Amino acid sequence: MTFIIENSLVLFCITFGVMQLTSLIMKRQEANFCTNDGTVRAFSIFDLEFAANAKEIVNLISGIFNLPPAKQHTSVKALKSQLYIDFLFMPAAYGSIFLLCIKTSDKLTTHAGKTVFLVLAWMQVLAWLCDIIENIYLLTKISPKPKGSGPFAFALYQLNEWFKWGISLTGAVCGISAMLYFWLTGSYSKDSLLYLIIVIAEILVIGIAGKMLSKKAKQ
Amino acid sequence: MPKSLEITDFTNHPAVKKCMDDLKKQFPGTPGKELIVSDVLDGHGNQYVNLVQKGGGVLGIALVGYTYILEEMGIRFLRLAGTSAGAINTALMTVIGDDKTVPKSREILKDICALNFFDLVDGNAAAKWLIRTFITHKNFSRQAKNLVSIIFGLLAFFVVADIVFLGLQHTYPILTIATKISFILTGFYLMLLAALAFYISTLVKRLKESGFGINPGDFFYDWIKKRLCENHVVTVADLNKKALATPDLHLRTPHPHGTSDLKGDVTFITSELVSQNKIEFPKMCNLFRTDINLLQPAGFIRASMSIPIFFESYYINDIPCEDDQIKKAWCDTFGEDNPPSKARFVDGGILSNFPINIFYNKDVVTPRLPSFGINLDDSTPESKTNDAAQWSLLSYIGRMFNTIRFYYDKDFFIKNRVFSKGVGTIPLAKYNWLNFFLTDKDKIDMFVLGAQAATDFLGKFKWEEFKAHRKIMHEQLEAKETAK
């Protein structure tokens, strides 16, 4: 079974670039995440994604509204906009992994290998769906008095997280490992080097921009 | 050749001179304006107090500035106690000279002038480098982090270079040479890392073998032993004799107990880890030897200043733990039936850095002389005000440790507030207590701060008020006892 996408490498460069850019924006927004759940402290989106229990999410979000008005406004705005921008990040990120797996599947010669990577590629759609559910769940919670979820709903939320991260990380790690194997054994075409350079350039440009922005923010 | 320090660099410092001038103006000695700090006097008119000196590493120089002013104002010391750096000063004040009537601080200054403090850091070259860098570079932890990042960054760079060249050589065979060079460089780098790891593991092993002490502390032991010997203190009996020697004393105002029971003594505080006790030397020598003169007095001071990790612990081996006399001593002192055969001492400051409580006597109704204390305060204003929720892991652990180690002494002051009236505090926030790389200017500045703190203290100390408060404290205690 084969699934061929025309100009998949060009598409990959685009999706990878968009993923990096949105990731940079979200990282900048995350610097403004602050809560007061007993003590004023910074938090990250992972604290919400991997909360120990439903109460922790409620405490973190309600804590934002315990901050002084100016800080509260900044923190709420940063959290909401990060979740909205995440909707742009999702197609780029899962799309990149999808393309990576499709390309790997295409290059493999064994039937089993082709099938595994094809399945991994299409499972990214499921991960994307999980991410959408997560974001909607969190967006509905953002209020001064968020309603806590019951144990069953929270268990589903956790399961959703594990699916999302499990699928996407498996796809990314397997895809990159296979590409590394192709690279070391010389199983690649000379034309694809250009795309590799573009990807490296994207990483460098966004990395430098991120460093400069954080340096400016510190000043 | 740089000019070496002289006593006059300390004593003739304009700020120290000013302190003396201010005190002489405030207490010219005319009736009603004389300095009165005690009711116990000797034939020369010197007033006697008990003195406890706090530990604090190199900050101990400030203690000398403080005692210098007290001595210049005619104050002498009957009973002395100290921990760590305070124990060093206490030991020197005890042994120098033939009797208690002569001032000692000038002689101590002579020893300080002749001592290169960095000689006390007698560990291996790597340890010295680490301590020097850690102490003198404020951003040391950031520098260390950067160094680790560079090491791992270079490793990552070599590995990535290997992968890139290995992949590219299939398309561009000319790059085969580059691949080989890259792999050779990676090999060399890994070899260097292995050598570094081996050296670090050797240092860690050596640290473990030396009882987790970076510096042996031998230089200090020899130094203090020489000072004791120069002053004819070779055995514990010699030390006790010196400490006990008391001149003819008389009282300013009559007191039911007179002066016959007023005797000098000396106490060095140390922490013993095997039995987990606070040890007071030389009083508790009988816990370790049946013949106390088999112990070396210099060891008491070495034990008291054994800053954990910085110095090796001090040991007393072969304690005759089966001897009935030793067993009885342990049982009487600590209620322990099985004495250890070996004792391991670390800095007394981990238990009682400011042991003023040893001068407490609940039976005293009206004191004849006060207990003075010299406190070394190296806390910065930020350390008192910074946000507790934002502490680093190191600060958090440090705060917990300090809360535990200071509370023993703090609890005494809370319960016996009158004792705090005899305590003068030397502000030393800008100095690091472990900075053995002090410049001559730092030493003089610390001495000046000590002198200024003593001047401030003497200007405020009211002997009659102290006595009255001590009396009230006794009455309150008696009332509590009666109520029980």
CSV table of N, CA, C and O in Angstrom, one decimal, chain A residues 39-40 180 183-186 188 190 193, chain B residues 163-164 166-168 170-172 389-390:
chain,number,residue,atom,x,y,z
A,39,THR,N,0.7,31.2,46.4
A,39,THR,CA,1.9,32.0,46.2
A,39,THR,C,2.0,32.4,44.7
A,39,THR,O,1.5,31.7,43.9
A,40,VAL,N,2.5,33.6,44.5
A,40,VAL,CA,2.5,34.1,43.1
A,40,VAL,C,3.7,33.4,42.4
A,40,VAL,O,4.8,33.4,42.9
A,180,LEU,N,17.5,9.3,9.7
A,180,LEU,CA,18.9,9.3,10.1
A,180,LEU,C,19.5,8.0,9.5
A,180,LEU,O,20.7,8.1,9.0
A,183,TRP,N,20.1,8.6,5.9
A,183,TRP,CA,21.2,9.5,5.8
A,183,TRP,C,22.6,8.8,5.9
A,183,TRP,O,23.4,8.9,5.1
A,184,LEU,N,22.7,8.0,7.0
A,184,LEU,CA,24.0,7.3,7.3
A,184,LEU,C,24.3,6.3,6.2
A,184,LEU,O,25.4,6.0,6.0
A,185,THR,N,23.2,5.6,5.7
A,185,THR,CA,23.5,4.6,4.7
A,185,THR,C,23.5,5.2,3.2
A,185,THR,O,23.7,4.4,2.3
A,186,GLY,N,23.3,6.5,3.1
A,186,GLY,CA,23.4,7.1,1.8
A,186,GLY,C,22.2,6.9,1.0
A,186,GLY,O,22.2,7.1,-0.2
A,188,TYR,N,19.6,8.4,0.0
A,188,TYR,CA,18.8,9.7,-0.2
A,188,TYR,C,19.3,10.2,-1.5
A,188,TYR,O,20.4,9.9,-2.0
A,190,LYS,N,20.3,13.3,-4.1
A,190,LYS,CA,21.1,14.6,-3.9
A,190,LYS,C,20.2,15.8,-3.9
A,190,LYS,O,20.5,16.8,-3.2
A,193,LEU,N,18.9,17.3,-0.5
A,193,LEU,CA,19.9,18.1,0.4
A,193,LEU,C,19.4,19.5,0.5
A,193,LEU,O,19.5,20.1,1.6
B,163,ILE,N,27.9,12.7,12.0
B,163,ILE,CA,26.7,12.2,11.3
B,163,ILE,C,26.6,12.9,9.9
B,163,ILE,O,26.4,12.3,8.9
B,164,VAL,N,26.8,14.2,9.9
B,164,VAL,CA,26.7,15.0,8.7
B,164,VAL,C,27.7,14.5,7.7
B,164,VAL,O,27.4,14.2,6.5
B,166,LEU,N,29.4,11.7,7.6
B,166,LEU,CA,29.1,10.3,7.3
B,166,LEU,C,28.0,10.2,6.2
B,166,LEU,O,28.1,9.4,5.3
B,167,GLY,N,27.0,11.0,6.4
B,167,GLY,CA,25.9,11.0,5.4
B,167,GLY,C,26.3,11.6,4.1
B,167,GLY,O,26.0,11.0,3.0
B,168,LEU,N,27.1,12.7,4.1
B,168,LEU,CA,27.4,13.4,2.9
B,168,LEU,C,28.4,12.6,2.1
B,168,LEU,O,28.5,12.8,0.8
B,170,HIS,N,28.5,9.7,1.1
B,170,HIS,CA,28.0,8.9,0.0
B,170,HIS,C,27.7,9.6,-1.3
B,170,HIS,O,27.9,9.1,-2.3
B,171,THR,N,27.3,10.9,-1.1
B,171,THR,CA,27.1,11.7,-2.3
B,171,THR,C,28.3,12.4,-2.8
B,171,THR,O,28.5,12.6,-4.0
B,172,TYR,N,29.2,12.9,-1.8
B,172,TYR,CA,30.4,13.5,-2.1
B,172,TYR,C,31.6,12.8,-1.6
B,172,TYR,O,32.0,13.0,-0.4
B,389,ALA,N,9.2,32.4,48.5
B,389,ALA,CA,8.7,31.5,47.5
B,389,ALA,C,9.6,31.4,46.3
B,389,ALA,O,9.5,30.5,45.5
B,390,GLN,N,10.6,32.3,46.2
B,390,GLN,CA,11.5,32.4,45.0
B,390,GLN,C,12.9,31.8,45.3
B,390,GLN,O,13.7,31.9,44.5
